Coordinates of C-alpha atoms in Angstrom, one line a residue:
X1 CA -10.6 -36.4 -104.8
X2 CA -6.9 -35.7 -104.5
X3 CA -6.7 -37.4 -101.2
X4 CA -8.3 -40.6 -102.7
X5 CA -5.8 -40.5 -105.5
X6 CA -2.9 -40.3 -103.0
X7 CA -4.4 -43.1 -101.0
X8 CA -4.7 -45.3 -104.1
X9 CA -1.0 -44.5 -105.0
X10 CA 0.1 -45.5 -101.5
X11 CA -1.8 -48.8 -101.8
X12 CA -0.4 -49.4 -105.2
X13 CA 3.2 -48.8 -104.1
X14 CA 2.7 -51.0 -101.1
X15 CA 1.4 -53.8 -103.3
X16 CA 4.5 -53.4 -105.5
X17 CA 6.8 -53.5 -102.6
X18 CA 5.3 -56.5 -100.9
X19 CA 3.4 -58.3 -103.6
X20 CA 4.5 -61.1 -105.8
X21 CA 6.2 -60.0 -109.0
X22 CA 4.0 -60.5 -112.1
X23 CA 5.1 -61.9 -115.5
X24 CA 2.4 -61.7 -118.1
X25 CA 1.4 -60.3 -121.5
X26 CA 0.4 -56.7 -121.9
X27 CA -3.1 -57.9 -122.9
X28 CA -3.5 -60.1 -119.8
X29 CA -2.2 -57.3 -117.5
X30 CA -4.7 -54.8 -118.8
X31 CA -7.7 -57.1 -119.5
X32 CA -7.5 -59.8 -116.8
X33 CA -5.4 -58.2 -114.0
X34 CA -6.8 -54.6 -114.4
X35 CA -3.3 -53.1 -114.5
X36 CA -3.1 -49.7 -116.1
X37 CA 0.1 -49.3 -118.1
X38 CA -0.3 -45.5 -117.8
X39 CA -0.5 -45.8 -114.0
X40 CA 2.7 -47.9 -113.9
X41 CA 4.5 -45.4 -116.1
X42 CA 3.6 -42.6 -113.7
X43 CA 5.2 -44.6 -110.8
X44 CA 8.2 -46.0 -112.5
X45 CA 10.7 -43.6 -114.0
X46 CA 12.3 -44.4 -117.4
X47 CA 15.6 -46.0 -116.8
X48 CA 16.9 -44.2 -119.9
X49 CA 15.3 -41.2 -121.5
X50 CA 16.0 -38.8 -124.4
X51 CA 15.6 -36.0 -121.8
X52 CA 18.4 -37.1 -119.4
X53 CA 16.7 -35.1 -116.6
X54 CA 13.9 -37.6 -116.7
X55 CA 16.2 -40.7 -116.7
X56 CA 16.6 -42.8 -113.6
X57 CA 20.1 -43.7 -114.7
X58 CA 21.3 -40.2 -115.9
X59 CA 25.0 -40.4 -116.2
X60 CA 25.0 -44.1 -115.7
X61 CA 23.6 -45.1 -119.2
X62 CA 26.4 -47.5 -120.2
X63 CA 26.3 -49.2 -116.8
X64 CA 22.5 -49.6 -117.1
X65 CA 22.8 -50.9 -120.7
X66 CA 25.3 -53.5 -119.5
X67 CA 22.9 -54.5 -116.6
X68 CA 19.9 -54.7 -118.9
X69 CA 21.8 -56.9 -121.4
X70 CA 22.8 -59.1 -118.5
X71 CA 19.2 -59.5 -117.5
X72 CA 18.2 -60.7 -120.9
X73 CA 21.1 -63.1 -121.1
X74 CA 20.3 -64.4 -117.6
X75 CA 16.7 -65.0 -118.7
X76 CA 17.9 -66.8 -121.9
X77 CA 20.1 -69.0 -119.8
X78 CA 17.3 -69.7 -117.3
X79 CA 14.9 -70.7 -120.2
X80 CA 17.6 -73.0 -121.7
X81 CA 18.3 -74.6 -118.3
X82 CA 14.6 -75.4 -118.1
X83 CA 14.5 -77.0 -121.5
X84 CA 12.5 -74.1 -123.1
X85 CA 13.3 -74.0 -126.8
X86 CA 12.2 -71.2 -129.2
X87 CA 12.9 -73.3 -132.3
X88 CA 13.2 -70.1 -134.4
X89 CA 13.8 -66.5 -133.8
X90 CA 10.8 -64.9 -132.1
X91 CA 10.1 -61.2 -132.0
X92 CA 8.8 -59.7 -128.8
X93 CA 8.4 -56.4 -127.0
X94 CA 9.2 -56.2 -123.3
X95 CA 8.5 -53.6 -120.6
X96 CA 10.1 -54.4 -117.3
X97 CA 9.2 -52.5 -114.1
X98 CA 11.7 -52.7 -111.3
X99 CA 11.7 -51.3 -107.8
X100 CA 14.6 -49.1 -106.7
X101 CA 16.3 -52.1 -105.1
X102 CA 16.5 -53.8 -108.5
X103 CA 13.8 -56.4 -107.9
X104 CA 11.4 -56.9 -110.8
X105 CA 7.8 -56.0 -110.0
X106 CA 6.3 -56.5 -113.4
X107 CA 7.7 -58.1 -116.6
X108 CA 5.2 -57.5 -119.4
X109 CA 5.6 -58.8 -122.9
X110 CA 3.9 -58.9 -126.3
X111 CA 4.8 -61.4 -129.0
X112 CA 4.2 -60.4 -132.6
X113 CA 1.0 -61.9 -134.0
X114 CA 1.5 -65.5 -135.0
X115 CA 5.0 -65.7 -133.7
X116 CA 4.3 -68.1 -130.9
X117 CA 1.6 -70.7 -130.0
X118 CA -0.6 -70.1 -127.0
X119 CA 0.9 -73.2 -125.3
X120 CA 4.4 -71.9 -125.8
X121 CA 3.4 -68.5 -124.5
X122 CA 1.9 -70.0 -121.4
X123 CA 5.0 -72.0 -120.7
X124 CA 7.2 -68.9 -121.3
X125 CA 5.0 -66.9 -118.9
X126 CA 5.3 -69.6 -116.2
X127 CA 9.0 -69.8 -116.5
X128 CA 9.4 -66.1 -116.7
X129 CA 7.4 -65.8 -113.5
X130 CA 9.8 -68.3 -111.8
X131 CA 12.8 -66.3 -113.1
X132 CA 11.7 -62.9 -111.8
X133 CA 10.8 -64.2 -108.3
X134 CA 14.4 -64.5 -107.4
X135 CA 16.2 -62.3 -110.0
X136 CA 18.2 -59.4 -108.7
X137 CA 19.0 -56.6 -111.3
X138 CA 22.7 -55.7 -110.9
X139 CA 21.9 -52.0 -110.3
X140 CA 19.8 -50.0 -107.9
X141 CA 18.4 -46.5 -108.1
X142 CA 16.9 -43.9 -105.9
X143 CA 13.5 -44.4 -107.7
X144 CA 11.5 -47.2 -109.2
X145 CA 12.4 -47.6 -112.8
X146 CA 11.3 -49.2 -116.0
X147 CA 12.9 -50.2 -119.3
X148 CA 11.3 -51.3 -122.6
X149 CA 12.7 -52.7 -125.7
X150 CA 12.0 -54.9 -128.7
X151 CA 13.8 -58.3 -128.3
X152 CA 14.5 -61.2 -130.5
X153 CA 14.5 -64.4 -128.6
X154 CA 16.2 -67.5 -130.0
X155 CA 17.9 -70.7 -128.9

């Protein structure tokens, strides 16, 4: 049984390293794609953590916060350049999983109920997918890492 779990983990890590990055909602990831958030959270270490021994960026917190802020600003610029308009402030929750080289493997999101139309969410997801294909996070780590946060998107 343990050997099977290790084999599955190796397959999973290989898929992350060589597969296409995925931008989708938490709901779609779990229901349609069969992705377990708990499994991802076991592979990707928290970038920042209250217990600094568990943080991928222990001692580099301010540098990481600057990089994460840059990622969100770069995404906003990409959306604007592609004529995506929010039209109002939209609340969202993001969980972003990055490999140790700073490439995004998974960018999962959840919009607050009623905040966004299904058509707008589909367009956002498509543009987000294009964005993460080529995006390079400004920092690297010795381990795969993840960051989550509430976000307010606006024009």
